PDB file of C-alpha atoms in Angstrom:
ATOM      1  CA  MET A 142      48.270  38.247  82.490  1.00 53.00           C
ATOM      2  CA  SER A 143      45.388  38.758  84.890  1.00 76.00           C
ATOM      3  CA  ARG A 144      45.918  41.082  87.817  1.00 85.00           C
ATOM      4  CA  TYR A 145      42.379  40.197  88.792  1.00 87.00           C
ATOM      5  CA  LEU A 146      43.234  36.515  89.118  1.00 91.00           C
ATOM      6  CA  LEU A 147      46.416  37.185  91.115  1.00 92.00           C
ATOM      7  CA  ASN A 148      44.506  39.420  93.511  1.00 92.00           C
ATOM      8  CA  LYS A 149      41.622  36.952  93.718  1.00 92.00           C
ATOM      9  CA  PHE A 150      44.075  34.219  94.727  1.00 95.00           C
ATOM     10  CA  LEU A 151      45.708  36.402  97.404  1.00 96.00           C
ATOM     11  CA  TYR A 152      42.337  37.581  98.728  1.00 94.00           C
ATOM     12  CA  THR A 153      40.648  34.182  98.914  1.00 93.00           C
ATOM     13  CA  VAL A 154      43.613  32.293 100.337  1.00 96.00           C
ATOM     14  CA  ASP A 155      44.237  34.948 103.004  1.00 96.00           C
ATOM     15  CA  ARG A 156      40.689  34.586 104.316  1.00 94.00           C
ATOM     16  CA  ASP A 157      40.889  30.858 104.980  1.00 95.00           C
ATOM     17  CA  PRO A 158      43.367  29.636 107.641  1.00 96.00           C
ATOM     18  CA  ASP A 159      43.457  26.141 106.122  1.00 97.00           C
ATOM     19  CA  LEU A 160      44.345  27.538 102.693  1.00 97.00           C
ATOM     20  CA  VAL A 161      47.020  29.766 104.253  1.00 97.00           C
ATOM     21  CA  GLU A 162      48.665  26.709 105.778  1.00 97.00           C
ATOM     22  CA  ARG A 163      48.396  24.703 102.571  1.00 97.00           C
ATOM     23  CA  TYR A 164      49.955  27.577 100.629  1.00 97.00           C
ATOM     24  CA  ARG A 165      52.792  27.866 103.145  1.00 97.00           C
ATOM     25  CA  GLU A 166      53.552  24.143 103.263  1.00 97.00           C
ATOM     26  CA  GLU A 167      52.783  22.992  99.710  1.00 97.00           C
ATOM     27  CA  PRO A 168      52.764  26.038  97.427  1.00 97.00           C
ATOM     28  CA  ARG A 169      52.989  24.164  94.106  1.00 97.00           C
ATOM     29  CA  GLU A 170      50.161  21.794  94.985  1.00 98.00           C
ATOM     30  CA  MET A 171      48.068  24.613  96.445  1.00 97.00           C
ATOM     31  CA  VAL A 172      48.430  26.897  93.427  1.00 97.00           C
ATOM     32  CA  THR A 173      47.693  24.012  91.038  1.00 96.00           C
ATOM     33  CA  TRP A 174      44.611  22.984  93.042  1.00 95.00           C
ATOM     34  CA  TRP A 175      43.343  26.551  93.431  1.00 94.00           C
ATOM     35  CA  GLU A 176      43.730  27.304  89.745  1.00 92.00           C
ATOM     36  CA  ALA A 177      41.829  24.138  88.776  1.00 89.00           C
ATOM     37  CA  GLU A 178      39.116  24.337  91.439  1.00 87.00           C
ATOM     38  CA  ARG A 179      38.674  27.972  92.458  1.00 87.00           C
ATOM     39  CA  ALA A 180      40.067  30.304  89.800  1.00 86.00           C
ATOM     40  CA  ASN A 181      36.908  30.298  87.739  1.00 82.00           C
ATOM     41  CA  ALA A 182      34.416  30.399  90.597  1.00 75.00           C
ATOM     42  CA  VAL A 183      32.607  33.686  90.896  1.00 61.00           C
ATOM     43  CA  LEU A 184      34.066  35.561  93.868  1.00 56.00           C
ATOM     44  CA  ASN A 185      31.875  35.370  96.976  1.00 55.00           C
ATOM     45  CA  CYS A 186      29.200  33.440  95.086  1.00 55.00           C
ATOM     46  CA  HIS A 187      27.924  30.151  96.447  1.00 54.00           C
ATOM     47  CA  THR A 188      25.456  29.277  93.719  1.00 56.00           C
ATOM     48  CA  GLY A 189      27.783  27.242  91.535  1.00 54.00           C
ATOM     49  CA  GLU A 190      28.312  29.943  88.912  1.00 50.00           C
ATOM     50  CA  ALA A 191      31.688  29.832  87.211  1.00 47.00           C
ATOM     51  CA  SER A 192      33.583  30.985  84.169  1.00 53.00           C
ATOM     52  CA  THR A 193      35.992  28.824  82.191  1.00 51.00           C
ATOM     53  CA  TRP A 194      38.739  31.062  80.871  1.00 64.00           C
ATOM     54  CA  LEU A 195      40.812  32.325  83.822  1.00 77.00           C
ATOM     55  CA  ARG A 196      44.323  30.871  84.042  1.00 86.00           C
ATOM     56  CA  PHE A 197      47.614  32.046  85.515  1.00 92.00           C
ATOM     57  CA  THR A 198      50.457  32.709  83.114  1.00 92.00           C
ATOM     58  CA  ASP A 199      53.596  30.643  83.653  1.00 94.00           C
ATOM     59  CA  GLU A 200      55.253  33.727  85.159  1.00 95.00           C
ATOM     60  CA  GLU A 201      52.390  34.346  87.582  1.00 95.00           C
ATOM     61  CA  ARG A 202      52.231  30.689  88.581  1.00 95.00           C
ATOM     62  CA  ALA A 203      55.992  30.586  89.220  1.00 97.00           C
ATOM     63  CA  ALA A 204      55.873  33.743  91.364  1.00 96.00           C
ATOM     64  CA  LEU A 205      53.008  32.322  93.428  1.00 97.00           C
ATOM     65  CA  ILE A 206      54.723  28.967  93.871  1.00 97.00           C
ATOM     66  CA  THR A 207      57.990  30.573  95.015  1.00 96.00           C
ATOM     67  CA  HIS A 208      56.216  33.130  97.248  1.00 95.00           C
ATOM     68  CA  ASP A 209      58.003  35.900  95.318  1.00 94.00           C
ATOM     69  CA  HIS A 210      56.184  39.025  96.472  1.00 92.00           C
ATOM     70  CA  VAL A 211      58.527  41.304  94.506  1.00 91.00           C
ATOM     71  CA  LYS A 212      57.678  39.550  91.241  1.00 93.00           C
ATOM     72  CA  LEU A 213      53.998  39.515  92.158  1.00 93.00           C
ATOM     73  CA  PHE A 214      54.163  43.311  92.658  1.00 89.00           C
ATOM     74  CA  GLU A 215      55.886  43.690  89.277  1.00 88.00           C
ATOM     75  CA  LEU A 216      53.046  41.670  87.747  1.00 90.00           C
ATOM     76  CA  GLY A 217      50.426  43.957  89.279  1.00 87.00           C
ATOM     77  CA  ALA A 218      49.353  42.110  92.424  1.00 90.00           C
ATOM     78  CA  HIS A 219      48.187  44.544  95.087  1.00 89.00           C
ATOM     79  CA  PRO A 220      50.933  44.912  97.721  1.00 86.00           C
ATOM     80  CA  PHE A 221      48.486  45.038 100.645  1.00 89.00           C
ATOM     81  CA  LEU A 222      46.922  41.724  99.629  1.00 93.00           C
ATOM     82  CA  THR A 223      50.357  40.158  99.297  1.00 92.00           C
ATOM     83  CA  LEU A 224      51.552  41.638 102.579  1.00 91.00           C
ATOM     84  CA  THR A 225      48.589  40.466 104.643  1.00 93.00           C
ATOM     85  CA  LEU A 226      48.781  36.921 103.274  1.00 95.00           C
ATOM     86  CA  PHE A 227      52.549  36.698 103.650  1.00 92.00           C
ATOM     87  CA  ILE A 228      52.384  38.050 107.208  1.00 92.00           C
ATOM     88  CA  ALA A 229      49.970  35.213 108.001  1.00 93.00           C
ATOM     89  CA  MET A 230      52.394  32.718 106.484  1.00 92.00           C
ATOM     90  CA  PHE A 231      55.807  33.996 107.534  1.00 91.00           C
ATOM     91  CA  GLU A 232      55.620  36.402 110.481  1.00 90.00           C
ATOM     92  CA  ARG A 233      55.685  33.439 112.879  1.00 89.00           C
ATOM     93  CA  ASP A 234      59.243  32.697 111.713  1.00 90.00           C
ATOM     94  CA  SER A 235      60.460  36.149 112.809  1.00 83.00           C
ATOM     95  CA  THR A 236      62.252  36.779 116.083  1.00 86.00           C
ATOM     96  CA  GLU A 237      61.996  40.587 116.197  1.00 87.00           C
ATOM     97  CA  PRO A 238      58.871  42.784 116.167  1.00 85.00           C
ATOM     98  CA  LEU A 239      57.896  43.773 112.602  1.00 89.00           C
ATOM     99  CA  GLU A 240      60.888  41.835 111.243  1.00 88.00           C
ATOM    100  CA  TYR A 241      58.923  40.321 108.364  1.00 86.00           C
ATOM    101  CA  GLN A 242      57.217  43.605 107.439  1.00 89.00           C
ATOM    102  CA  LYS A 243      60.567  45.429 107.350  1.00 88.00           C
ATOM    103  CA  SER A 244      62.069  42.707 105.185  1.00 86.00           C
ATOM    104  CA  TYR A 245      59.063  42.853 102.859  1.00 87.00           C
ATOM    105  CA  GLY A 246      59.449  46.606 102.457  1.00 85.00           C
ATOM    106  CA  ALA A 247      63.219  46.413 101.970  1.00 87.00           C
ATOM    107  CA  ARG A 248      62.773  43.958  99.109  1.00 87.00           C
ATOM    108  CA  LEU A 249      60.448  46.448  97.387  1.00 84.00           C
ATOM    109  CA  ALA A 250      62.650  49.496  98.082  1.00 84.00           C
ATOM    110  CA  HIS A 251      64.210  49.502  94.617  1.00 84.00           C
ATOM    111  CA  PHE A 252      60.883  50.530  93.056  1.00 78.00           C
ATOM    112  CA  SER A 253      60.344  54.208  92.397  1.00 74.00           C
ATOM    113  CA  MET A 254      57.279  56.017  91.168  1.00 64.00           C
ATOM    114  CA  PRO A 255      55.433  55.385  89.041  1.00 58.00           C
ATOM    115  CA  TYR A 256      54.887  51.987  90.618  1.00 62.00           C
ATOM    116  CA  PRO A 257      53.606  49.061  88.554  1.00 61.00           C
ATOM    117  CA  ASP A 258      49.915  49.364  87.800  1.00 62.00           C
ATOM    118  CA  ILE A 259      47.906  47.480  90.428  1.00 61.00           C
ATOM    119  CA  ALA A 260      44.467  48.399  89.090  1.00 63.00           C
ATOM    120  CA  THR A 261      42.264  45.440  88.236  1.00 55.00           C
TER     121      THR A 261
END
């Protein structure tokens, strides 16, 4: 398991409107593409440097593909990174102010301290 890789995915996708839309519309294809093409790129580096060992676990990949923010939190993804990306993807479907944010919080309400470790 790599909390770093989960958070890197959430961070990089959230900062690119085209990737946000791809992730919303075609999550399986997007996650597969990102893992193959971007997972091993050095974050914020444009010189072609890359590693070769970073991969999602099956559990991480499944949670990303199904947009399961509760499972992602259990796996150690930072809740603010998940929230900001998922707001960009799903808030437009809401009819009430803060409807998505309230739903997001309600789905995490069963957690009590200590919360899952989100340190990378």
